[in-house]
Coordinates of C-alpha atoms and ligand atoms in Angstrom, one line a residue:
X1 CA -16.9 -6.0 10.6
X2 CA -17.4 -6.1 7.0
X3 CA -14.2 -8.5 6.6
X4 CA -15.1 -10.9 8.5
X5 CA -17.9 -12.2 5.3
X6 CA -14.8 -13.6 3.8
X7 CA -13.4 -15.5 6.7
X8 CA -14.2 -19.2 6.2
X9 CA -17.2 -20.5 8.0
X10 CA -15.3 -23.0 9.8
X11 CA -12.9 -20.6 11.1
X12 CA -15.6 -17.8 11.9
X13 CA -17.5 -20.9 14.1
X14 CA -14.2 -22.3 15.4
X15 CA -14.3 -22.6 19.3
X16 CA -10.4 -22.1 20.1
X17 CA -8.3 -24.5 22.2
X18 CA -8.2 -22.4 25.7
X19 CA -5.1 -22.6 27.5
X20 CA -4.4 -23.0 30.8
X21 CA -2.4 -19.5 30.9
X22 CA -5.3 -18.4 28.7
X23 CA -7.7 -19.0 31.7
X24 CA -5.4 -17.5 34.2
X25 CA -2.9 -15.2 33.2
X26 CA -2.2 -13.3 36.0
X27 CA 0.1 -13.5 38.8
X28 CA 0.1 -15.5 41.5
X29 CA 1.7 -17.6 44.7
X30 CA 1.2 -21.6 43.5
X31 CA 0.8 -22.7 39.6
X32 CA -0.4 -26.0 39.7
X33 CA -3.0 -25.8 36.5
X34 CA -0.6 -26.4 33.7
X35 CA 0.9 -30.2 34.3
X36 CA 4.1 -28.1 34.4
X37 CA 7.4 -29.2 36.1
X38 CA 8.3 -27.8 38.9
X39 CA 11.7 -28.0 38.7
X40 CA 13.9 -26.7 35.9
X41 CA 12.7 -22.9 35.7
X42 CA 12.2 -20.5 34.2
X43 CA 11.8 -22.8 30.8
X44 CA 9.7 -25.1 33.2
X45 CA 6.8 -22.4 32.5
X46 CA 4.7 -22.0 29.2
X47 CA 5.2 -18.6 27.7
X48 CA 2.9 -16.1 27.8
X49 CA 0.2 -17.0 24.3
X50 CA -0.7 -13.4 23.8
X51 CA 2.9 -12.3 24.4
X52 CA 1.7 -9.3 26.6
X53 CA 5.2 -7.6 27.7
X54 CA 6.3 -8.2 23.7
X55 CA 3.3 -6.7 22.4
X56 CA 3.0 -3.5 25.1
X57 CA 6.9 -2.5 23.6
X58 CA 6.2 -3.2 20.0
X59 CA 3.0 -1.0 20.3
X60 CA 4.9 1.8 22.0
X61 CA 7.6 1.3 18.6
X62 CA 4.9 1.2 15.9
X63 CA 2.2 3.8 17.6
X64 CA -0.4 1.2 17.4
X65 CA -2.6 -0.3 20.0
X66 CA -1.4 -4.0 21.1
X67 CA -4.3 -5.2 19.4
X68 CA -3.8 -4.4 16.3
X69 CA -0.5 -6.5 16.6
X70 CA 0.0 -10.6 15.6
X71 CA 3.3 -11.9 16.4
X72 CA 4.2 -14.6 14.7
X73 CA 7.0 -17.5 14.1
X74 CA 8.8 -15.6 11.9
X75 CA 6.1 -13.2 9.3
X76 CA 5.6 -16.6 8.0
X77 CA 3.3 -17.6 10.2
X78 CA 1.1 -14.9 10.0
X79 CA 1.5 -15.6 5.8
X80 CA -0.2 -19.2 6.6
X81 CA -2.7 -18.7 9.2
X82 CA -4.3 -15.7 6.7
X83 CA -4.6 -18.1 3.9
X84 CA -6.1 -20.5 6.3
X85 CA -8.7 -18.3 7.8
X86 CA -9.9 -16.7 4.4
X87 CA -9.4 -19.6 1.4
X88 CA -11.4 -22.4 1.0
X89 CA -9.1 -25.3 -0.2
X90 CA -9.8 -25.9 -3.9
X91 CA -12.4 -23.6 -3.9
X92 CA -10.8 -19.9 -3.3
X93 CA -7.4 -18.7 -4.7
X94 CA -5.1 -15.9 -3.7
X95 CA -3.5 -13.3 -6.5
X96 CA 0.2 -12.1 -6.5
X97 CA 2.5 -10.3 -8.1
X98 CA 5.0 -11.9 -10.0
X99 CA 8.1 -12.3 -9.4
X100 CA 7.6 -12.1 -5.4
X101 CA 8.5 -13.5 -2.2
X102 CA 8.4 -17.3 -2.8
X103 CA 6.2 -18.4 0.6
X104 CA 3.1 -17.0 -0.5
X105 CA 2.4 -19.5 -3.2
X106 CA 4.0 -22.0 -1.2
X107 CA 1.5 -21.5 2.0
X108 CA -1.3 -21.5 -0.4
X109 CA 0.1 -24.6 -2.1
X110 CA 0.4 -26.3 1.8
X111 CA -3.5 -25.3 1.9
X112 CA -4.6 -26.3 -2.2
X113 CA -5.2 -22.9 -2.7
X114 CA -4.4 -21.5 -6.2
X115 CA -2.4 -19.0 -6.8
X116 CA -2.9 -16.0 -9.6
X117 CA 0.1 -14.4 -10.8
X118 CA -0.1 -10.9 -11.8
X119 CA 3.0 -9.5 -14.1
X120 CA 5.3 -6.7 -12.7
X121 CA 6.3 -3.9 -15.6
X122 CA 9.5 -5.0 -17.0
X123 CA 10.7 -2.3 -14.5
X124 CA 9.3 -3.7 -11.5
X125 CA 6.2 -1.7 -11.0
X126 CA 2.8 -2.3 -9.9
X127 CA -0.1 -1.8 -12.2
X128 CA -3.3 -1.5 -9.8
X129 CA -5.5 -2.3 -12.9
X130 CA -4.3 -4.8 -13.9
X131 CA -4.3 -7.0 -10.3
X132 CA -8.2 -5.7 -9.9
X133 CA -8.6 -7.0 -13.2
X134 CA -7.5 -10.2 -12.6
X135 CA -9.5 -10.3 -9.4
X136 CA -13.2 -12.9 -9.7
X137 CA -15.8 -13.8 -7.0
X138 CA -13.5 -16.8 -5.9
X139 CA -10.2 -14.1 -5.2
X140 CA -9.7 -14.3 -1.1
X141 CA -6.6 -11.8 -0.7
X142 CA -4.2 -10.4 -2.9
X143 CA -0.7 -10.5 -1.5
X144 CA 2.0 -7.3 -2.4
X145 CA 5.3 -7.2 -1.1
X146 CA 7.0 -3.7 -0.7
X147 CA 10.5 -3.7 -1.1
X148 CA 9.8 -6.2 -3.5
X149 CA 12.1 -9.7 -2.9
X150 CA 13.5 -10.6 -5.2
X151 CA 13.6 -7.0 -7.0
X152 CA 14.3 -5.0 -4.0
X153 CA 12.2 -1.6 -5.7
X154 CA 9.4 -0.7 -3.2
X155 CA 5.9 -0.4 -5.0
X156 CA 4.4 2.6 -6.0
X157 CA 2.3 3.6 -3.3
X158 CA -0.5 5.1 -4.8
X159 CA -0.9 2.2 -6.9
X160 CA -1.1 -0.4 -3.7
X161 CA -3.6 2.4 -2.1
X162 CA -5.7 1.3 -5.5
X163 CA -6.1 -2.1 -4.8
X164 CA -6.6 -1.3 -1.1
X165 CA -9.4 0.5 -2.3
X166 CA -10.5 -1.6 -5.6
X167 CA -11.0 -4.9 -3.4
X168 CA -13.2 -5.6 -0.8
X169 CA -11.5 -8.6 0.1
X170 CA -7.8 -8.8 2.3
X171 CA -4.6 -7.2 0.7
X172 CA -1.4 -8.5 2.3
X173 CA 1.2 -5.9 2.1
X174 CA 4.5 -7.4 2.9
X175 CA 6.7 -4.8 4.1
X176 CA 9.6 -7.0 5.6
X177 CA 12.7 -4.4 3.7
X178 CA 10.7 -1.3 5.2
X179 CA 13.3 -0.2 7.3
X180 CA 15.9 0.3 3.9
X181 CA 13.3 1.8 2.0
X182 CA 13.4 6.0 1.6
X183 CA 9.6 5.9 1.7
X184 CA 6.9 5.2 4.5
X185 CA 5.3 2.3 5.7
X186 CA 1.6 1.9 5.0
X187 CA 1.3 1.7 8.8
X188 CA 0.2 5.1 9.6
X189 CA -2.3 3.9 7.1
X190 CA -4.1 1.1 8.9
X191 CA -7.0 3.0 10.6
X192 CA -7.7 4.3 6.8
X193 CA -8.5 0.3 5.7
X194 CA -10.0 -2.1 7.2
X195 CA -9.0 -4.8 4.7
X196 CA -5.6 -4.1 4.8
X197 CA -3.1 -6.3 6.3
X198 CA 0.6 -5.4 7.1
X199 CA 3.6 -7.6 7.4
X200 CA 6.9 -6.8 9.1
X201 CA 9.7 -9.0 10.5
X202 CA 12.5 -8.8 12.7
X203 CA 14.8 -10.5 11.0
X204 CA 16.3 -8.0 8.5
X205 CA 16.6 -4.6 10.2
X206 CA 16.5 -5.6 13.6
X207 CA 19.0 -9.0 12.8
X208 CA 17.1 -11.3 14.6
X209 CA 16.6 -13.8 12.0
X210 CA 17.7 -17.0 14.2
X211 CA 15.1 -16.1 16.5
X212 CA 12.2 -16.5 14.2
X213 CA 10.1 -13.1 15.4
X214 CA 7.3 -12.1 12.6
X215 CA 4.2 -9.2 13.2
X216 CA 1.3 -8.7 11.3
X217 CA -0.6 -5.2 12.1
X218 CA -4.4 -4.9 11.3
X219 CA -7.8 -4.0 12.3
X220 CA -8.3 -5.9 16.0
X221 CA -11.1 -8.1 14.7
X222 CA -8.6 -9.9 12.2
X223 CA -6.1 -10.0 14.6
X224 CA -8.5 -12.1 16.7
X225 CA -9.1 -14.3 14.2
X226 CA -5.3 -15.0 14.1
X227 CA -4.9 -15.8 17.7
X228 CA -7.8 -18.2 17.7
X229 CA -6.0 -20.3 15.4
X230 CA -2.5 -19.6 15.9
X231 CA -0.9 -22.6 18.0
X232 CA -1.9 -22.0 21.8
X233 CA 1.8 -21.0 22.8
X234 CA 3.5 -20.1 19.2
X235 CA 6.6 -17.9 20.6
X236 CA 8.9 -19.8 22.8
X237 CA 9.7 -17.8 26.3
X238 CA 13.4 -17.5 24.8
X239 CA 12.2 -15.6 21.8
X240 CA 10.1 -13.6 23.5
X241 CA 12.7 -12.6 26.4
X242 CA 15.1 -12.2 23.9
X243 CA 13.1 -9.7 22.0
X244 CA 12.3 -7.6 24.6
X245 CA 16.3 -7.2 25.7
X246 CA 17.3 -6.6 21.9
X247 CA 14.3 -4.5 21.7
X248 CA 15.7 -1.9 24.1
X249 CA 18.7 -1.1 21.3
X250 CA 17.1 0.5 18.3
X251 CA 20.1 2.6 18.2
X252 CA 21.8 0.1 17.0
X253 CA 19.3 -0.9 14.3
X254 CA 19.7 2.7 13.2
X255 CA 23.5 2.4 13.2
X256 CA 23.4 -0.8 11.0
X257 CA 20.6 0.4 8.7
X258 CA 22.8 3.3 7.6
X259 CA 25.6 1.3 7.1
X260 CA 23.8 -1.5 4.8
X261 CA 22.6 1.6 3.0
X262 CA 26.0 3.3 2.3
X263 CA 27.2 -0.3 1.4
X264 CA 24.6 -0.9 -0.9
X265 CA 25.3 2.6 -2.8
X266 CA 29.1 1.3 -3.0
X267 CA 28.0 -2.1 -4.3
X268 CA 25.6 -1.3 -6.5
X269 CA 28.3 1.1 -7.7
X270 CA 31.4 -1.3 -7.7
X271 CA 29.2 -3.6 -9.7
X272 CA 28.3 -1.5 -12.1
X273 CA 31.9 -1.3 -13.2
X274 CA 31.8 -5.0 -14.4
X275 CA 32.1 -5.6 -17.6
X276 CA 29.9 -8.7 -17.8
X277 CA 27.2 -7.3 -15.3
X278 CA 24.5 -5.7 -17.3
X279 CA 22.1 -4.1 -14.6
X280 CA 22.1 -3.3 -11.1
X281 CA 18.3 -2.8 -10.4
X282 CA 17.6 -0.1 -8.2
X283 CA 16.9 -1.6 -4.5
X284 CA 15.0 -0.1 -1.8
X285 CA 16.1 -2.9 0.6
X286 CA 19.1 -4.7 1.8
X287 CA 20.0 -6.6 -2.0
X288 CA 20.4 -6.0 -5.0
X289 CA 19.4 -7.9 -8.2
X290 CA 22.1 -7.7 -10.3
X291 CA 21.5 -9.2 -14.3
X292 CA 24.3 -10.4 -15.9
X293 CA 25.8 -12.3 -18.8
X294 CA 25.6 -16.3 -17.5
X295 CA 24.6 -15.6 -14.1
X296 CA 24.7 -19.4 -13.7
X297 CA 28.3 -19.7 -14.2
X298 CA 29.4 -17.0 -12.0
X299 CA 26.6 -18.1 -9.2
X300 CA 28.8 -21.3 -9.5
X301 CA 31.8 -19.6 -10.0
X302 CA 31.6 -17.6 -6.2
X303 CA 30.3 -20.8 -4.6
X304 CA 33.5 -22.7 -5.5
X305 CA 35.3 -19.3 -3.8
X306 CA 32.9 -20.2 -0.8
X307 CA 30.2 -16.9 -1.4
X308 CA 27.2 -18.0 -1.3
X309 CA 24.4 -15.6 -3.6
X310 CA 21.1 -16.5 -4.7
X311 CA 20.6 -17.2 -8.4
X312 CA 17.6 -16.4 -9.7
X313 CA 17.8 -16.9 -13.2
X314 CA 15.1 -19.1 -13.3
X315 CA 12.4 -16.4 -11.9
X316 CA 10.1 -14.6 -14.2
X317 CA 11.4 -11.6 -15.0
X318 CA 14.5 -12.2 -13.2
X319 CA 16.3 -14.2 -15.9
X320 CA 20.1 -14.3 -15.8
X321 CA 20.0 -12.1 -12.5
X322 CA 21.9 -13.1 -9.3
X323 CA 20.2 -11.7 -5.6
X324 CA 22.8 -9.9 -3.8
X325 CA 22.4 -9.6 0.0
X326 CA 24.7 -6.3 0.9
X327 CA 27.1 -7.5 3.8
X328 CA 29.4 -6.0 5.9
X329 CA 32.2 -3.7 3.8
X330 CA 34.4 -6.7 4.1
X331 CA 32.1 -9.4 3.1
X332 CA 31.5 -6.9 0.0
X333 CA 35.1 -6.2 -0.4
X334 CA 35.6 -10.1 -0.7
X335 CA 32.8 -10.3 -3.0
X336 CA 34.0 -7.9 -5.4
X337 CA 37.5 -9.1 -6.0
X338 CA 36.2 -12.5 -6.4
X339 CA 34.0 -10.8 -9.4
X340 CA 36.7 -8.4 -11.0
X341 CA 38.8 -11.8 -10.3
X342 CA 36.5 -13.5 -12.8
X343 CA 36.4 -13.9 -16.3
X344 CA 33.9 -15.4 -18.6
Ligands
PMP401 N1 8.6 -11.5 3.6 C1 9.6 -11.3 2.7 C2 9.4 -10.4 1.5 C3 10.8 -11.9 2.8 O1 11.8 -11.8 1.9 C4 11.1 -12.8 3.9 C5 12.3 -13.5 4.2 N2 13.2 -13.7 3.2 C6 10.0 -12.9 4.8 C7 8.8 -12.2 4.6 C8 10.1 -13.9 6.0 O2 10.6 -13.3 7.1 P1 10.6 -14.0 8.5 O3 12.0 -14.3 8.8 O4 9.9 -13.0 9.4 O5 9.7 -15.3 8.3

């Protein structure tokens, strides 16, 4: 696979660590091959490192085959182990868009990879030319996030197929908002592009932040690459039981997607109404970037009510802007009339 030129040579020749439930992963009557303890089960037992069951259900969801599926600690894992396995340290650097999702720069930054930053319009959007411009022989993967945090707009989608297309190397696209978004994931698009990459979580649609569950979907030879330098047993037996049980109610994901949706509509509405509130960006995910006059003070201002926001007045672009995650209707209720409440 043509990909696989860019892989570092120290991954591509890396002999993995083989587990003992990687040698024998089937069932049977005694397991004495694992220094496990006897006693205490089931959390006695190492989980499962290829997380079988978990992968077979998630592959049935996302019409893929299991092996084009990483599961991850969270879709931050997957966000450090693909720096790792294509960037030399202090050699290679990765490009972005700017502003973005802040763990990019910081796994690259863990690994003394540089990062190029790559201007958004002043409305958010992608310009294709001007990331493939910015690309040079030392660019190892470009990284796009769509919904964009902390904008929320999803990217134009013909202008991420263009840097699919204008790079040889990986594009990351981080699709973590998907499920709030009115347009499709790239998904359907994997078998077009072998160098793409995608990234999705459960923590925002599915609400299973607390128990760290991140997927990355692409061609099976990266995926490989992935589990060969993943740790041995990365997802816990708790997250991965847990998964499967909360997996089996995706009509209630459905339920609370709509709902975040019509609450964000009557947000972004309410706070439009605000006199010192200046712009509500248009949001394809479950925030909204709000700009305002002194977003500082009235960041400050709703912590001292106890509601907690992210300011992000200090981003590029972003200046003066709070990040707004849409809540239940009474969490928004509370949030408003702390906001009409105020005055500057
Ligand atoms: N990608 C984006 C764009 C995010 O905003 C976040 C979380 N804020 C993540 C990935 C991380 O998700 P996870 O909880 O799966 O690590």
């Amino acid at each position: 696979m043509d990909l696989l030129k860019y892989l570092r040579s120290n991954i591509l020749n890396l002999k993995p660590y083989s587990s003992a439930r990687d040698e024998y992963s089937g069932e049977a009557m005694v397991f004495l091959d694992a220094n496990e303890n006897p006693f205490n089960q089931p959390y006695n037992r190492y989980p499962d490192p290829l997380q079988r069951a978990l992968k077979a259900r998630i592959a049935e969801l996302k019409h893929l085959s299991a092996d084009s599926i990483f599961l991850g600690n969270g879709s931050d894992e997957p966000i450090d182990l693909l720096i790792r396995a294509f960037c030399e340290p202090g050699v290679h650097h990765i490009i972005q868009i700017e502003p973005t999702y802040g763990m990019y720069q910081v796994a690259a930054g863990v690994n003394n990879v540089a990062v190029l930053k790559v201007p958004l319009s002043a409305e958010y959007g992608l310009d294709a030319d001007a990331v493939l411009g910015a690309v040079t022989p030392d660019t190892r993967m470009i990284f796009l996030c769509s919904p964009n945090n902390p904008t929320g707009n999803a990217l134009d989608e013909g202008e991420m197929i263009r840097v699919i297309q204008g790079f040889d190397g990986p594009v990351v696209v981080d699709e973590a908002y998907i499920d709030f978004a009115p347009g499709k994931s790239l998904l359907s698009r994997l078998p077009e592009f072998s160098n793409l990459i995608i990234l999705q979580t459960f923590s925002k649609a599915w609400g299973m932040a607390g128990i760290r569950l991140g997927m990355a979907f692409a061609a099976p030879e990266i995926i490989a690459v992935l589990n060969k330098i993943k740790y041995p047993y990365n997802l816990n037996i708790l997250t991965q039981s847990k998964a499967l049980e909360l997996l089996q109610d995706s009509a209630s994901v459905e339920n609370w997607v709509e709902t975040i949706l019509e609450e964000r509509t009557r947000l972004a509405e309410a706070l439009s109404g605000i006199s010192y509130v200046e712009k509500v960006c248009p949001s394809d995910a479950n925030f909204l970037l709000v700009r305002m006059k002194e977003a500082r003070k009235v960041y400050e201002y709703l912590v001292g009510k106890g509601i907690i926001v992210r300011d992000r007045s200090k981003v590029m672009l972003c200046e003066n802007s709070l990040r707004i995650t849409v809540g239940k209707g009474s969490e928004n209720e509370t949030l408003m009339e702390a906001l009409e409440e105020y005055a500057l």
